[in-house]
Coordinates of C-alpha atoms in Angstrom, one line a residue:
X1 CA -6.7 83.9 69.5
X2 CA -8.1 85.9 66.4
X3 CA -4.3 86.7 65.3
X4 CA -4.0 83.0 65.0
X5 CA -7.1 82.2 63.1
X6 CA -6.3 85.0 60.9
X7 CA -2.4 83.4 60.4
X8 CA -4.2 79.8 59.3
X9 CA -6.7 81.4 57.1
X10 CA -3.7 83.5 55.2
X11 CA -1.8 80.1 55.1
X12 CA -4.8 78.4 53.5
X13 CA -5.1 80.4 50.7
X14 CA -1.8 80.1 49.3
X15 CA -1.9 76.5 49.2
X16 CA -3.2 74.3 46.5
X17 CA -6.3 72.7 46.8
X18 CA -6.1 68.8 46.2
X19 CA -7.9 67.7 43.0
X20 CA -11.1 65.7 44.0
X21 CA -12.3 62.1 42.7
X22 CA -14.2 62.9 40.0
X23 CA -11.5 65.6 38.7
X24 CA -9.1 62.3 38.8
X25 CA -11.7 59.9 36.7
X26 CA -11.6 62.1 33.9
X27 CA -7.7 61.7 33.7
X28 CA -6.2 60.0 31.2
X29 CA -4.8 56.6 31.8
X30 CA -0.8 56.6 31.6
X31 CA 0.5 56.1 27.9
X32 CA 2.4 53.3 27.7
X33 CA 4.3 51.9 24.6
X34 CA 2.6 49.2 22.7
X35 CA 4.1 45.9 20.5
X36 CA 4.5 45.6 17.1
X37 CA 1.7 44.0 15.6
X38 CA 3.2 41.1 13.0
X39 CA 0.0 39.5 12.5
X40 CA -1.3 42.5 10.4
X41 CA 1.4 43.1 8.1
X42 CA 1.1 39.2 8.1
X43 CA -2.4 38.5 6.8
X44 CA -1.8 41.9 4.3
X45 CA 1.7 39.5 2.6
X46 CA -0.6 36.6 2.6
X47 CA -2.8 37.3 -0.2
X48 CA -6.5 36.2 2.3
X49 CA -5.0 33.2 3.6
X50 CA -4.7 34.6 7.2
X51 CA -1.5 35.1 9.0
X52 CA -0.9 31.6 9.5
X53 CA -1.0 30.2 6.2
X54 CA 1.7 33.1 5.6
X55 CA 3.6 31.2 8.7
X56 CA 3.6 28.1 7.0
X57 CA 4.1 28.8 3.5
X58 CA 7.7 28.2 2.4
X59 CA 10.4 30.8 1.0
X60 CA 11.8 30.7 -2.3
X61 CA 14.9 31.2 -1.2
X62 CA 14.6 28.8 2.0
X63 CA 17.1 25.9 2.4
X64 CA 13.9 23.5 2.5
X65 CA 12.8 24.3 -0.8
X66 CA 10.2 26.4 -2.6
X67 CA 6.5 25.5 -4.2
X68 CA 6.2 25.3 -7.9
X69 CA 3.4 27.1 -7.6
X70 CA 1.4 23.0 -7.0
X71 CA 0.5 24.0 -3.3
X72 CA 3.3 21.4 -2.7
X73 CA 7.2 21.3 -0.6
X74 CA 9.6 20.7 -3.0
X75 CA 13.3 20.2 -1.0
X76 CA 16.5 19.0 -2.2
X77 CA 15.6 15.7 -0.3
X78 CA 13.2 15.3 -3.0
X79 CA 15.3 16.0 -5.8
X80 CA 17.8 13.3 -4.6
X81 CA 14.6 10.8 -4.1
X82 CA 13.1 11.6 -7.9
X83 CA 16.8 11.2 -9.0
X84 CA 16.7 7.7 -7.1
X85 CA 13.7 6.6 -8.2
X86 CA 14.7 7.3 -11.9
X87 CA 17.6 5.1 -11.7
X88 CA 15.6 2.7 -10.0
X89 CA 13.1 2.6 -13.1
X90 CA 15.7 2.4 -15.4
X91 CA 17.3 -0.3 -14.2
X92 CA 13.9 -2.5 -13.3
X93 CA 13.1 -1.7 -16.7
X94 CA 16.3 -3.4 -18.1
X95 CA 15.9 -6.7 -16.1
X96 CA 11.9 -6.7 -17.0
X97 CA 11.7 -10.5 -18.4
X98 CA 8.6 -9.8 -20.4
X99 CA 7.1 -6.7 -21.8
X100 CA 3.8 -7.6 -22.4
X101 CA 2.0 -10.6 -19.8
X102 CA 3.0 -14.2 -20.9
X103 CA -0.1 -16.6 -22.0
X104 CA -1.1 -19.6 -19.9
X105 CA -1.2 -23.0 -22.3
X106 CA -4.7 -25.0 -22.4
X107 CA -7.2 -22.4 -23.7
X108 CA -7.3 -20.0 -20.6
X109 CA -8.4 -16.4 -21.2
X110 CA -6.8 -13.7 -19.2
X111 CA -8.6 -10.7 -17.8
X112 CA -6.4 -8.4 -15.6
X113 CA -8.1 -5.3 -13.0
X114 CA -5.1 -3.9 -11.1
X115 CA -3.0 -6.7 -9.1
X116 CA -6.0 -8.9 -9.5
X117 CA -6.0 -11.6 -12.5
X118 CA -8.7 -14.0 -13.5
X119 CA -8.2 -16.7 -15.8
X120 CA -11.4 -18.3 -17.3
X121 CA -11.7 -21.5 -19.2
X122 CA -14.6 -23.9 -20.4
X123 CA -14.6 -27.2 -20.6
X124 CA -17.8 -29.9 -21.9
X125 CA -20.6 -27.7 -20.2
X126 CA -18.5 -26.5 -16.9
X127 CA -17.1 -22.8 -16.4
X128 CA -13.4 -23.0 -15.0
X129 CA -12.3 -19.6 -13.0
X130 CA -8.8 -19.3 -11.6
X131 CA -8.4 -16.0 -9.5
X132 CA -5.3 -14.5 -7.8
X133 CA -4.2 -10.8 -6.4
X134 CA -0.3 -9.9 -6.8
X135 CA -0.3 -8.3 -3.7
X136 CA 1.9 -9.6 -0.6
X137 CA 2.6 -12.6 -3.4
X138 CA 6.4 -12.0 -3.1
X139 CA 7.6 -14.6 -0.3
X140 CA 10.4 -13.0 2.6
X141 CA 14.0 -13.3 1.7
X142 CA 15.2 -15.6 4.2
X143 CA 19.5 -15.2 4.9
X144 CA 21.2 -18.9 5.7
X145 CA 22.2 -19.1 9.2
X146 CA 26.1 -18.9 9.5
X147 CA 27.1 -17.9 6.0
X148 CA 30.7 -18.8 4.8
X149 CA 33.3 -16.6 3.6
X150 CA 33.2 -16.6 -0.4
X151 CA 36.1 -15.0 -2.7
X152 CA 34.5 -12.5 -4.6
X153 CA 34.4 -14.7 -7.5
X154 CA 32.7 -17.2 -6.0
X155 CA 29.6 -15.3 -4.9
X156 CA 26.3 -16.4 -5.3
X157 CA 24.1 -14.2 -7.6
X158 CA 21.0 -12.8 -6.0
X159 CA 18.3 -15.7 -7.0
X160 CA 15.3 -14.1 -9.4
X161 CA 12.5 -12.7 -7.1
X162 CA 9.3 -14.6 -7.9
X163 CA 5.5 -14.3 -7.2
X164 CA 3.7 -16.8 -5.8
X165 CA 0.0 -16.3 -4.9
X166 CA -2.5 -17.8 -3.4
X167 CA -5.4 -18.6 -5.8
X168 CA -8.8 -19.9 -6.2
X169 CA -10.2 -22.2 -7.9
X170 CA -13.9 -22.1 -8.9
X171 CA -16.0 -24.7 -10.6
X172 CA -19.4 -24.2 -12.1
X173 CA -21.5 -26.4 -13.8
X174 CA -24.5 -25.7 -16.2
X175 CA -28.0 -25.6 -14.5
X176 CA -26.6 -25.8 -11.2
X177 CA -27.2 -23.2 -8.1
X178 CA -23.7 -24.4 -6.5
X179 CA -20.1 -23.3 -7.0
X180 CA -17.5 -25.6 -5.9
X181 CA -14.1 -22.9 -4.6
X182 CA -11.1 -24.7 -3.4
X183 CA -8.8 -22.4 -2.1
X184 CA -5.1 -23.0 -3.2
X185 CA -1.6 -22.0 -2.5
X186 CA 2.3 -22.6 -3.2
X187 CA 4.0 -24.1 -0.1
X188 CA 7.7 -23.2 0.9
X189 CA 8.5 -26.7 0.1
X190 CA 7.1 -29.0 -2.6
X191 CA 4.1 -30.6 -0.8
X192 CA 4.0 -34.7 -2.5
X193 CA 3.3 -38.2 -1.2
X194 CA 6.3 -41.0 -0.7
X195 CA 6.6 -43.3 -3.9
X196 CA 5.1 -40.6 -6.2
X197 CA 7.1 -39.8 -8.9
X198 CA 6.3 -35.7 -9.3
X199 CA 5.6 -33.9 -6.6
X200 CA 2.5 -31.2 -6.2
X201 CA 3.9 -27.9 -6.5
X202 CA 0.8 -26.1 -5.0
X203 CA -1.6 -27.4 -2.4
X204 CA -5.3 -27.2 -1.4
X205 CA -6.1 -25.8 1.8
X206 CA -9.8 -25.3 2.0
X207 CA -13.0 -26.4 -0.1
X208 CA -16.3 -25.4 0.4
X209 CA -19.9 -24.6 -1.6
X210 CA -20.9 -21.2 -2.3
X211 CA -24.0 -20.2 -3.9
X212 CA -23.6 -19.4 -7.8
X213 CA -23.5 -15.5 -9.1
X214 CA -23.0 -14.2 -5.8
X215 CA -20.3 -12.3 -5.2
X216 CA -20.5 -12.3 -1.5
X217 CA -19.6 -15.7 -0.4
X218 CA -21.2 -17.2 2.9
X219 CA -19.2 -17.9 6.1
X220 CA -22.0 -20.0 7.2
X221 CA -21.6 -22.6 4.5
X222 CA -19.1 -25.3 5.6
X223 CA -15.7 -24.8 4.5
X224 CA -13.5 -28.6 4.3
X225 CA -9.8 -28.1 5.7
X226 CA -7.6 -30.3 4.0
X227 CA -5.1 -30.5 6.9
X228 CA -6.7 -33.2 8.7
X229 CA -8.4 -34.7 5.7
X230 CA -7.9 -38.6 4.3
X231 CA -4.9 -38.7 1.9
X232 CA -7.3 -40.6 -0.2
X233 CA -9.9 -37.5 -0.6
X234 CA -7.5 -35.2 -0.9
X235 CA -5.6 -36.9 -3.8
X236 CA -9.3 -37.6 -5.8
X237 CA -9.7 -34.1 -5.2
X238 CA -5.8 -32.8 -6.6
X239 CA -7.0 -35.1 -9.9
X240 CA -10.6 -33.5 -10.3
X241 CA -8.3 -30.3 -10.8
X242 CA -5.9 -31.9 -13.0
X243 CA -8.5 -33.0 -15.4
X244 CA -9.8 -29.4 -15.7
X245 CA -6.3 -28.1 -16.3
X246 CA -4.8 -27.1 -13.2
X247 CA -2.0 -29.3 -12.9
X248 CA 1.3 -28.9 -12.2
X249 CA 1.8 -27.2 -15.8
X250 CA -0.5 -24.8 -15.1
X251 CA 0.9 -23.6 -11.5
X252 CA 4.2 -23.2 -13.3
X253 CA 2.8 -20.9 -16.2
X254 CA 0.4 -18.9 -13.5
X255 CA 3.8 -18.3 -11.3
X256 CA 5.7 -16.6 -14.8
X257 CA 2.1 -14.8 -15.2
X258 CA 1.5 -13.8 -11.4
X259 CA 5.7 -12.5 -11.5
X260 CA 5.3 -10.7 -14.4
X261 CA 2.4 -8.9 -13.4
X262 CA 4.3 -8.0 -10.2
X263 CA 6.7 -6.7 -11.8
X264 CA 4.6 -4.9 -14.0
X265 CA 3.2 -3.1 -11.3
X266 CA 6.4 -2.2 -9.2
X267 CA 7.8 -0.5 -12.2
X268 CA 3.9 1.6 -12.6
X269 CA 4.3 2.0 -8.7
X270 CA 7.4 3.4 -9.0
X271 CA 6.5 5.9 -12.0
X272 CA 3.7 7.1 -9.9
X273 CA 5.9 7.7 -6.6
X274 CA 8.4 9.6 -9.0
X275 CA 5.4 11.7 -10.6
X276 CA 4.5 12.5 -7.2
X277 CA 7.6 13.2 -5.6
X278 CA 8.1 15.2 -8.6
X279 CA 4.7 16.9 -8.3
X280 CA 4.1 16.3 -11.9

């Protein structure tokens, strides 16, 4: 019995004692290896704009093009689209009927804010206005149905692209608080009366009072729709404009004036897309 407990106790002292808890908190965790970090070396190449504006900003020597140094993408998309759009200007500017605006006959003065035009005229103590905006003024190409084979030297040329407005008409007479506005437009087909011998290139669609030196007009004041009105009214009402000057004459000369514009401001349109494009 004591020979044993002697053996156990020898055997005990050679081995190893185990390490205890708190000897294995103090270990060090196991190394392991750690990622490349891109966003550093990113925001240090990006001179302060963080790592994603260095992302995002373009290389010079990238196949979708490089910054001038405008903040802008320049590619070679764009160079073929400046290229396009000089052509285009070129050739717009060689078919440009007029060079400065044409003058409408009878008196009328012209004043012109963007793709809006007013013509003003005076007449025994009453104040004539005419006004009209450019815009969506270019009616839709419509293709014949079933078009026939033409030789090639029979083919039609492409008909002149003109620009016809809808206008209004405004009527003010001295000492009055009322303005009389007749809204007017071009139809697709000449709008006349059996038996007459012209017929009315432009039509009035609606008439109505509006207060005078407002610029806000009132929905509540009642508006006249000439759709359903007496042929009779309607016709007094086509010769009250006549006899201030807007006739058929006039809708004529304020369609060359109205295209002109237009075309005027496609070709500045175009100049301004190029400049942009261009990053000029």
């Amino acid at each position: 019995m004591l020979l044993a407990r002697a053996l156990r106790a020898a055997a005990a002292a050679v081995r190893p004692a185990p390490p205890s808890s708190r000897a294995l908190s103090f270990l060090p965790p196991r190394a392991l290896p750690q990622p490349p970090v891109p966003a550093r070396s990113l925001w240090q190449r990006s001179d302060g704009g963080g790592w994603r504006a260095a992302l995002l900003r373009p290389r010079r020597d990238s196949a979708g093009g490089a910054s001038c140094g405008c903040g802008g993408l320049h590619t070679d998309g764009d160079k073929a689209f400046a290229q396009f759009l000089t052509d285009e200007i070129k050739e717009e500017r060689k078919i440009q009927k007029h060079k400065a605006l044409p003058k409408v006959s009878g008196g009328w003065e012209l004043e012109v804010h963007g793709t809006e035009a007013r013509l003003l005229r005076r007449v025994a103590g009453e104040k004539i206005t005419v006004t009209f905006n450019i815009n969506n003024s270019i009616p839709p190409a419509v293709d014949d149905e079933g078009p026939e084979e033409q030789k090639p030297d029979e083919q039609e040329e492409e008909p002149d692209i003109t620009s016809t407005p809808n206008f209004v008409v405004e009527v003010v007479k001295d000492d009055t608080k009322q303005t009389l506005v007749l809204d007017c437009h071009y139809p697709e087909d000449e709008v006349g009366h059996e038996g007459e011998e012209e017929s009315d290139i432009f039509t009035i669609r609606e008439v109505s009072f509006q207060p005078t030196g407002e610029s806000d007009w009132k929905d509540t004041n009642y508006t006249l729709n000439t759709e359903s009105l007496d042929w009779a009214l309607y016709d007094h009402l086509m010769d009250f404009l006549a006899d201030r000057g807007v006739d058929n004459t006039f809708a004529d000369e304020l369609i060359e004036l109205s295209t002109a514009l237009e075309h005027q401001e496609y070709i500045k349109f175009l100049e301004d897309l190029k400049s942009f494009v261009k990053c000029q």
